[in-house]
Structures are given as structure tokens and as C-alpha cells.
C-alpha positions as MATLAB code, in Angstrom:
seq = 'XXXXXXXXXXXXXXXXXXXXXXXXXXXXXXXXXXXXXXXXXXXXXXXXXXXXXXXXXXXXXXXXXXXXXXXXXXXXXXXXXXXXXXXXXXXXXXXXXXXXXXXXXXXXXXXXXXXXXXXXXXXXXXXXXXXXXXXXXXXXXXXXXXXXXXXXXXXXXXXXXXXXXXXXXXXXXXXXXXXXXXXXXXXXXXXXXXXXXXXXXXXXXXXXXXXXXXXXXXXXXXXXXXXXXXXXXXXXXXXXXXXXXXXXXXXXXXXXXXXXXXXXXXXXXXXXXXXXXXXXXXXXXXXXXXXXXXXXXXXXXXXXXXXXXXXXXXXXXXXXXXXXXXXXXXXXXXXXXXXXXXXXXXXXXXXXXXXXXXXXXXXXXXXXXXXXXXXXXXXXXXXXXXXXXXXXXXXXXXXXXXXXXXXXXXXXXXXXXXXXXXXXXX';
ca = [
       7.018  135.079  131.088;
       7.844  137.376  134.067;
       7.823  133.770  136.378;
       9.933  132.155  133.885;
      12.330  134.513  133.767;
      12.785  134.912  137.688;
      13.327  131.106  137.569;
      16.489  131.170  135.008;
      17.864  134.143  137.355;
      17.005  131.937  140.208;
      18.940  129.126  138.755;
      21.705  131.513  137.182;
      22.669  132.709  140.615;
      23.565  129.379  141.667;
      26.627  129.641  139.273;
      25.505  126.696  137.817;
      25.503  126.436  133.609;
      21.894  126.682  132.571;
      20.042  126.736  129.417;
      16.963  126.363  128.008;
      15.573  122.655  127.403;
      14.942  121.447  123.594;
      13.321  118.630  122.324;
      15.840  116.172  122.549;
      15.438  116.773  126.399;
      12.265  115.311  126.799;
      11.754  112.985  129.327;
       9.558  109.819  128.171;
       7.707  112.767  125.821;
       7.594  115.433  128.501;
       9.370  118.032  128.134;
      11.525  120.424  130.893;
      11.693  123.981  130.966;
      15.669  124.431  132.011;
      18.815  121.879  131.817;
      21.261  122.209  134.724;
      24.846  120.814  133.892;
      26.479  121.069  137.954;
      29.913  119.721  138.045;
      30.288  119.171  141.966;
      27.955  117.744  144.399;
      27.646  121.532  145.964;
      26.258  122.859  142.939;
      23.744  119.810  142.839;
      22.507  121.235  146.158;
      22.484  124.554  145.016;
      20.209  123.751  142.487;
      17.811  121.666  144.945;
      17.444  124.707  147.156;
      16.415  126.898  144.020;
      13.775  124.461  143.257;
      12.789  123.651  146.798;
      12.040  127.467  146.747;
       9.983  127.463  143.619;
       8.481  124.145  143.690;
      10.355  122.917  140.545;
      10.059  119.240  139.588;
      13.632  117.749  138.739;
      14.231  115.008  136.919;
      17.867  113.611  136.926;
      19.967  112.514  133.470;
      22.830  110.261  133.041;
      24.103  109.362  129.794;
      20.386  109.405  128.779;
      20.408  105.617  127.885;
      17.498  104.440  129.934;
      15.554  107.890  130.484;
      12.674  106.267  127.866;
      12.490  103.270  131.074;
      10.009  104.264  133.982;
       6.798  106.793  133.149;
       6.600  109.645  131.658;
       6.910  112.028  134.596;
       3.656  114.206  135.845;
       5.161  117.167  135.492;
       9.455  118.163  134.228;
      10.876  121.866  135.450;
      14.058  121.284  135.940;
      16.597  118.578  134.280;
      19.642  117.755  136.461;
      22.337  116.813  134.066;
      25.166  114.775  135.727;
      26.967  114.851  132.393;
      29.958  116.908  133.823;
      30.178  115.190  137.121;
      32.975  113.075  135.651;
      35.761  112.825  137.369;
      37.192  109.655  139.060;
      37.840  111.285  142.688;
      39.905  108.213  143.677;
      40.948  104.590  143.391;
      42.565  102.761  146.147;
      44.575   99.755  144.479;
      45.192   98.505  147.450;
      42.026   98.049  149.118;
      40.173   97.420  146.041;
      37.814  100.425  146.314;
      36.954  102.912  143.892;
      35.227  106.232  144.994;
      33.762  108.577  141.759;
      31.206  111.160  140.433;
      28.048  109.597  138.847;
      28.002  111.267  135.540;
      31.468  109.053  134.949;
      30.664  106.556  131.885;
      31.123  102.569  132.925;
      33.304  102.520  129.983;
      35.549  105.388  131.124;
      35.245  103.615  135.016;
      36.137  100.613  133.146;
      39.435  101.732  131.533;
      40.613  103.677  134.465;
      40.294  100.611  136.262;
      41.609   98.259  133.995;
      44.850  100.169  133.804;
      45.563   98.935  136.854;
      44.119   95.496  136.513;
      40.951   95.932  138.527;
      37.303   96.009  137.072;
      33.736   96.829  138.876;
      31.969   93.478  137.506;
      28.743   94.965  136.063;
      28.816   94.167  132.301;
      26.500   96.976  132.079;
      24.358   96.367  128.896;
      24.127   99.940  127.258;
      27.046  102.008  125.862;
      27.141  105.436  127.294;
      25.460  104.266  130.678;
      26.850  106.003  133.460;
      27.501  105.150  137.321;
      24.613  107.349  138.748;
      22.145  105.877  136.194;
      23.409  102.689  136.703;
      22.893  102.556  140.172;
      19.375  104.144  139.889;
      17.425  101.397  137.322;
      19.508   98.810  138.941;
      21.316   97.474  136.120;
      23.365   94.696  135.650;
      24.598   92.522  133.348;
      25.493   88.486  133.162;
      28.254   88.114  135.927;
      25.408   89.217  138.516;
      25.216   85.346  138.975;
      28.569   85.480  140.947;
      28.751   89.485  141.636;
      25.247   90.796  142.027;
      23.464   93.896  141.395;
      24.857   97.669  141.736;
      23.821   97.370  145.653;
      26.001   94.401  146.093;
      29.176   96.264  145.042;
      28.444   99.551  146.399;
      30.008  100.381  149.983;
      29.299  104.330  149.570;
      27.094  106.874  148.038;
      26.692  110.259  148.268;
      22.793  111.819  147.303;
      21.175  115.142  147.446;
      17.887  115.671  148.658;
      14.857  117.532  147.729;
      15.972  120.336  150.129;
      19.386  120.166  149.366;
      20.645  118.565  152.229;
      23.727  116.424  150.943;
      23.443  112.753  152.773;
      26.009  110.204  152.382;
      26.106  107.057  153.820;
      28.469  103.761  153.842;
      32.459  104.372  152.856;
      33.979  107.641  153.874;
      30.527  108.739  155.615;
      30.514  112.378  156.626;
      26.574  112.826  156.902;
      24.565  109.925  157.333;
      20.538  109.435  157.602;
      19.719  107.876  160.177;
      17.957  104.310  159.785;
      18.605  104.118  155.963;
      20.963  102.137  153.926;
      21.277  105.075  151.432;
      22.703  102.522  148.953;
      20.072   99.618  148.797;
      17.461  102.808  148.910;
      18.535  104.542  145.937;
      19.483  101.809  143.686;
      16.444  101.072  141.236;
      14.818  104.197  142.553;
      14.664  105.521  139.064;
      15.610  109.083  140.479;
      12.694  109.523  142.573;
      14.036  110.282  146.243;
      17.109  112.137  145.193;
      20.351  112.961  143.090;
      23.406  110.464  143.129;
      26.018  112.448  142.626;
      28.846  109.914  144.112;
      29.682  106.715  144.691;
      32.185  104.471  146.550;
      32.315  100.541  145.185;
      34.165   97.305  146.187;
      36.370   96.128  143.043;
      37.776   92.850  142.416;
      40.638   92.008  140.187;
      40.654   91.656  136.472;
      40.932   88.053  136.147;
      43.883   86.759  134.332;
      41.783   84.563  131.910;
      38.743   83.646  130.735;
      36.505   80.968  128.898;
      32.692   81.427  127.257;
      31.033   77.485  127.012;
      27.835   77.653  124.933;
      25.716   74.822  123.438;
      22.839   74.785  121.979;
      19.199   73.059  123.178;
      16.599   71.690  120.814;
      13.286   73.220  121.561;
      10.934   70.509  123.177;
       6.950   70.208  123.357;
       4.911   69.627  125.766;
       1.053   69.355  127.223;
      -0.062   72.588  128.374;
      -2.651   72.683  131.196;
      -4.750   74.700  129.188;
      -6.920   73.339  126.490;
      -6.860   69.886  125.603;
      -4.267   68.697  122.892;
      -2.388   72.283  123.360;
       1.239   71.999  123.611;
       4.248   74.740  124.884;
       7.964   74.634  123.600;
      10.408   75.075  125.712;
      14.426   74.519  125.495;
      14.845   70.889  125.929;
      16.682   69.967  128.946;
      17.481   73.521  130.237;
      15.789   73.084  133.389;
      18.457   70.123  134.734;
      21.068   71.689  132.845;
      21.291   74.970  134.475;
      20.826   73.314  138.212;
      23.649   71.398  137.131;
      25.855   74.318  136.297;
      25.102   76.560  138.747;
      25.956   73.919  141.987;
      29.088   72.905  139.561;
      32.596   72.931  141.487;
      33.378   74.747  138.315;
      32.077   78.087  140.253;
      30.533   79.500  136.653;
      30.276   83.443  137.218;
      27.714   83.883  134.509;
      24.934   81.120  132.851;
      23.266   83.419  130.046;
      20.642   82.286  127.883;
      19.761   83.549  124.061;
      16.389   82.249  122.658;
      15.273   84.031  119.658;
      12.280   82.058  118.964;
      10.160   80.183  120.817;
       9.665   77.498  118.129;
      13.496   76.735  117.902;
      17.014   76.038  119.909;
      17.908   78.009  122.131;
      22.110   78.621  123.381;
      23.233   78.400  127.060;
      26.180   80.247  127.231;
      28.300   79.781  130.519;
      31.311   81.938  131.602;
      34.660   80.560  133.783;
      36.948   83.126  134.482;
      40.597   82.874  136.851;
      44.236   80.954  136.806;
      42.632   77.511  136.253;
      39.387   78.859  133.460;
      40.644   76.310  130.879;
      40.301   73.593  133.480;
      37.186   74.327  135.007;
      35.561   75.227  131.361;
      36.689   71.648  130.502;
      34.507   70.554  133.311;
      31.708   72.505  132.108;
      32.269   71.506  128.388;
      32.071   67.576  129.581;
      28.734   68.690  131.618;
      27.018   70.619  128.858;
      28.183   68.140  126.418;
      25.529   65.787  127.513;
      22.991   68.135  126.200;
      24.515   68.607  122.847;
      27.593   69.950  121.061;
      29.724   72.209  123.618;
      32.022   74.721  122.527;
      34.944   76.353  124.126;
      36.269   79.937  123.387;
      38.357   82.896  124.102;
      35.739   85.310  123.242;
      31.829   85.777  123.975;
      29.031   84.746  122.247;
      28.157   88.166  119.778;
      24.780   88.972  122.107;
      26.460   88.722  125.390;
      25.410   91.864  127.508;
      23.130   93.112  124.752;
      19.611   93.520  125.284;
      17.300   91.070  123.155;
      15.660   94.594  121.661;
      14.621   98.384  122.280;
      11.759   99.287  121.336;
       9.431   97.198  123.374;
      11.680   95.609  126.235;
      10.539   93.746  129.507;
      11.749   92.337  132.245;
      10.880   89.462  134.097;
      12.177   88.568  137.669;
      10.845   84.981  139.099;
      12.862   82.873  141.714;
      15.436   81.104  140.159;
      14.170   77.335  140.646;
      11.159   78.183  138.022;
      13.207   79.093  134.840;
      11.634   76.766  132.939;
       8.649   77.459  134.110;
       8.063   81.085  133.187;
      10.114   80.342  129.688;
       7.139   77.820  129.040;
       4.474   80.646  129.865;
       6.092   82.955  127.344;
       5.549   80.375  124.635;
       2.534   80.119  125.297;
       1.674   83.506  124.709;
       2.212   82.500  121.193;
       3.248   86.163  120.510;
       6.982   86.075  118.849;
       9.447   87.133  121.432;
      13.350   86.979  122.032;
      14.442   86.331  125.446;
      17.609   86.579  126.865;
      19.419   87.075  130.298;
      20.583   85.015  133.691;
      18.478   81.940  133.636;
      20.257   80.947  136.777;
      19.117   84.346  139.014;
      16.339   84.559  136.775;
      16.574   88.064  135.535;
      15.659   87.440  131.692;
      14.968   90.185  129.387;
      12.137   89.880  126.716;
      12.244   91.665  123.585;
       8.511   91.531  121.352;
       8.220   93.042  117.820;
       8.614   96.905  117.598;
       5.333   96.345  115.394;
       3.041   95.034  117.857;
      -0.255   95.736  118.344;
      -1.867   97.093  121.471;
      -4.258   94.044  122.326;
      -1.886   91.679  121.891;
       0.867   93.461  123.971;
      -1.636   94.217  126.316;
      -2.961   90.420  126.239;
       0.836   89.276  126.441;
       1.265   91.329  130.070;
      -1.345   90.443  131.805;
      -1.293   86.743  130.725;
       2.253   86.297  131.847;
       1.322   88.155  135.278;
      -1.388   85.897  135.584;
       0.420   83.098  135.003;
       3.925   83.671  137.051;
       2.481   86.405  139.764;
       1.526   83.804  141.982;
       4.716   81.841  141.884;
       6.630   85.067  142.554;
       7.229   86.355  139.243;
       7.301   90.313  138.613;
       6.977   91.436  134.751;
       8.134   95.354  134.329;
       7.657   96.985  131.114;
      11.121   98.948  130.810;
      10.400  100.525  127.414;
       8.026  101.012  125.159;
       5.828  103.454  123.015;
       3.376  105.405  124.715;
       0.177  104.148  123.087;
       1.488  100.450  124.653;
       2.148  101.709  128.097;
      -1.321  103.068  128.390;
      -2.757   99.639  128.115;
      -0.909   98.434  130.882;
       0.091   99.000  134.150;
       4.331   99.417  133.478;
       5.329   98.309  137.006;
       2.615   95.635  138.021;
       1.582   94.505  141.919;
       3.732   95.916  144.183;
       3.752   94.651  147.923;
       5.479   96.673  148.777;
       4.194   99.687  147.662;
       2.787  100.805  151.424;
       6.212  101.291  152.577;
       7.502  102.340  149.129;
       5.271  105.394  149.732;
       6.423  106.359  153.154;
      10.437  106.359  151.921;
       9.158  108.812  149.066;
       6.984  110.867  151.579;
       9.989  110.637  154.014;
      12.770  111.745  151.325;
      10.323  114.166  148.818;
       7.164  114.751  150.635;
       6.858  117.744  148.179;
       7.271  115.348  144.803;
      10.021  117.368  143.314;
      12.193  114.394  142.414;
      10.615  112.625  138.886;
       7.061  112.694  139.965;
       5.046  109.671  138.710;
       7.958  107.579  137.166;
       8.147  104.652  139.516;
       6.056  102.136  140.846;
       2.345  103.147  141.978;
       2.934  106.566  140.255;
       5.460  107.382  142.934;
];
């Protein structure tokens, strides 16, 4: 009790609100001892010296959307907050640059932004997701096909460190690491090597119009190369469809796929945005349209940006030319699963049943490691339950992991910054 309560005085001095955690705090089921709630990137350092001082581990909060992604950490002092860092600190119309605090909600970026008819082009999946946590898992939605990832768009950032140094690196630099791109670093770090507390990004304008084409593919069989007789479903046609689209002079800035089932159609949903979208989504209507019934509209399809599920949610990365090819190993996992996400940069998102069991999750992991790891493919387990996740490995090979581990020694050789939640238990 008597170290407990020379940590809240600890913390207290810092000027920093503090109070004690509750249960709705807990960090993939572990629990802190103390919530910070700093509202400047000084106080954020403040707080890092305190628990360089008393060996506190921190683990950093957004809007608390994703905080059930990653593992559980090994062990939860101190949670960071960024909740009141929300303040836009500046937007330069002009240049097309936006600088702001990370606890600022994409939706809140979003409207200050569109006010004057500029947008960061995310499509960020999850209400309530902020720009820090953003940034840290690496999410984006389906315009990454033209835009990119979090990385792509960010020129600036501004971190604290386990010891409370305050680095910042890229637009408006004052103090800069030497030798690291503090921006590619931190983004899908998962809040392991430090606290984003700003950011600077590259904007683009809101464009003045905008088409969704979708059709939908019949599901095809074929011969598996497993047992004899066996056959795998798989959209019919998708593969030449989507290497038509995305070399199109139509310049597409998102080709999303929904497939709910692998035993039926699946939709292709393409997006055309700019002065000319009705043109060039004619184009793409006239393309599509040999593949079945294309439709044009003002609006998206209802499960564009949405996750397939939330309960038990993966993510698989493969290169881009072997769509087909990992949607035909997912089938034949003959386990029921919804995928959805950029079948062109082949980032999908698979959703399985809240009520499966752990052998067959288990089974479905490995199997599709087994049968894409080779060809490049990475499955992550983003979320779900505990007894799951102890069947499998969340993260998978890493081959990276060697130098992965020197950039955590290098930035928290103490392990104060969400100890065990990344890849390899960093």
C-alpha cells in the first residue's frame, strides 16, 4: 500500500489528472493500476520520467477501439490516455498539410477538414478511432489502393520515449533521432517503442464527385491438389477481373471485395472518384459488365469500410498477384468465414463465427499459414477471445523479428512501453 501510494503522489506531482484504473480499463484482460489523461505532449513526458523512475509499464489508449488487437500485455502500471490530446494544432490549406494531437477522432479530423474541402484518405474502419491509434495498428481502409497506409500520408510525428525524451522527426522537426524514420517506425508498432502524441500528414482534396461500381461473381469449383475428387470454390473470374481493373486507364482508387460465404457470389465493388467519375465509372461498368450485371451509384455498397466481424477477426497480407490464390485456401478450410477487404493490395480481412471452437480455429491458422507462408502470405490474428489466442501464435513467422528486437532494445531497453503485445512477445 505504502508503494502504491508513493506512485499516485509520484504521478500527481506531474500535474497530470490521475485516477485509479477500473475494469473497463483493462487491457486485453489485464488490468492497470493508474489512468493518466495528459493534454500536451510535455505532460506525456512528464509522465514517462515518473515511470522511468519507478519502472512502471505503460500502455497507451486511443479511442480504445482496437486495444482488444495485439496480446494481452505482461504486465499494465500505468495507462496513458491520449483522450484529451485533441486539439487540431493546425491546417495549412494551402500546402495541403495538416499537423494535430493524436487523441483527435478521424471523424472530428475528418470534419475539420472537410470544411475546407480537404480530407486525409484513410476510410478508417472503426468509429471512435483516433489519429495516434490509427497510426500505431496501421490501419487503413479501401482507398489504400491509390493512397496507402498511415506511413504513406504521414510527413511528421512527434513521440515520447521511455525516458521521456520527446523525438520528432519529418515536418516541422525540432528533435530528430538520428538514423530513424520515426514515422515508418512507429506506425503498426502497436505502442511498443513509444507515445504518439502528434502528427503532421499530407492531405489531398475532397474530390468533387464520386461513383461505387459493384457486380457480383458466381462462385466457381475447382480441383484441389489435395485429395483426389476434392474441389475449392472460389469467385468465378475474380482473378482476371481485378488485374483488369487495377491497370484500367480508369485509375480506380479502391477495388473492395465482400464474400460472405464461401459456397456463394461474391461482390467486387470498385470506387472512381474526380471531375470526370461518371466517365471513367462508365468505363469500369462496360469492363465489369463482362463478368455479370454492373451497377453504378452515388453511394457505397452498405459494408464498405466495415470489418467482416469482431469477435474473431484476421488479417491476411499476401502479394497482390495471388488473390485468388489465398481466397481458394480459405475455402478450403471448409470452416464458414466472411472475407472482405482490397483484393487488389491484398489486405483482406476474415471474419469466422464468434462460436468457434478452439481446434478448428486453431486448425484454420495454421492451415492457411501453411498453405500461403511460402508464397509470402502473413495471417495475424487481430482479435479474438483469450482461450483462441492461446492455441495460436497471434502474429506468426516474423523475419524480421532479429532487427525488430534491436529497434525495441534501442527505443525501450527497459520494456516499459506495452510489454509482450507485438510480434515475438516484443
Amino acid at each position: 500500500m505504502k508503494a502504491l501510494r508513493h506512485e499516485a503522489e509520484a504521478l500527481n506531482k506531474t500535474g497530470v489528472t490521475i485516477r485509479e484504473a477500473d475494469p473497463g480499463d483493462a487491457v486485453a484482460g489485464v488490468p492497470p493500476r493508474w489512468v493518466a489523461l495528459p493534454e500536451t505532449t510535455e505532460e506525456v513526458a512528464a509522465l514517462m520520467r515518473v515511470s522511468a523512475s519507478r519502472d512502471l509499464a505503460v500502455v497507451p489508449v486511443g479511442g480504445g477501439t482496437k486495444l482488444h488487437w495485439g496480446g494481452p500485455p505482461e504486465r499494465c502500471d500505468l495507462l496513458i490516455d491520449t483522450c484529451c490530446l485533441n486539439e487540431v494544432l493546425e491546417h495549412a490549406t494551402g500546402d495541403l498539410i495538416v499537423r494535430t494531437q493524436a487523441g483527435v477522432t478521424m471523424d472530428t479530423l475528418a470534419e475539420t477538414l472537410g470544411g475546407n474541402g480537404q480530407e486525409l484518405a484513410l476510410d478508417v474502419p472503426l468509429d471512435g478511432a483516433t489519429v495516434g491509434g490509427t497510426i500505431a495498428t496501421a490501419t487503413a481502409g479501401p482507398r489504400r489502393f491509390r493512397y496507402g497506409a498511415p506511413r504513406d500520408l504521414l510527413i511528421g510525428i512527434t513521440v515520447v520515449l521511455a525516458d521521456g525524451t520527446v523525438a520528432r522527426s519529418g515536418g516541422k522537426v525540432v528533435k530528430n533521432v538520428a538514423g530513424y524514420d520515426l514515422g515508418k517506425l512507429f506506425s503498426g508498432s502497436y505502442g511498443t517503442l513509444g507515445i504518439i502524441t502528434e502528427a503532421t500528414f499530407r492531405l489531398h482534396p475532397v474530390p468533387v464527385n464520386r461513383r461505387w461500381i459493384t457486380v457480383e461473381l458466381p462462385v466457381s469449383e475447382s480441383q484441389a491438389s489435395g485429395g483426389a475428387g476434392a474441389t475449392v470454390s472460389s469467385p468465378e473470374g475474380l482473378e482476371t477481373l481485378v488485374a483488369e481493373l487495377a491497370t484500367s486507364q480508369a485509375e480506380p482508387s479502391a477495388i473492395e471485395l465482400d464474400w460472405p460465404d464461401a459456397r456463394g457470389e461474391a461482390t467486387v465493388a470498385v470506387l472512381v472518384e474526380g471531375t470526370a467519375a461518371q466517365g471513367r465509372a462508365l468505363a469500369v461498368q462496360t469492363l465489369m459488365g463482362e463478368h455479370g450485371i454492373a451497377r453504378i451509384t452515388g453511394e457505397p455498397p452498405g459494408w464498405w469500410t466495415a470489418p467482416p466481424g469482431e469477435d474473431v477477426l484476421l488479417e491476411l497480407r499476401i502479394p497482390p498477384a495471388l488473390a485468388h490464390t489465398a481466397l481458394r485456401a480459405i475455402a478450403a478450410r471448409e470452416l464458414p468465414a466472411r472475407v472482405r477487404g482490397s483484393v487488389a493490395s491484398t489486405v483482406l480481412t476474415i471474419a469466422l463465427p464468434s462460436d468457434v471452437g478452439e481446434p478448428a480455429f486453431a486448425e484454420f491458422v495454421s492451415g492457411l499459414r501453411g498453405d500461403l507462408g511460402h508464397l509470402g502470405g502473413r495471417l495475424t490474428v487481430l482479435a479474438a477471445p483469450r482461450e483462441l489466442t492461446l492455441r495460436v501464435d497471434r502474429w506468426g513467422p516474423a523475419s524480421a523479428l532479429p532487427l525488430m528486437r534491436r529497434v525495441k532494445e534501442r527505443f525501450d531497453p527497459g520494456r516499459r512501453f506495452s510489454p509482450g503485445r507485438f510480434v515475438g512477445g516484443i
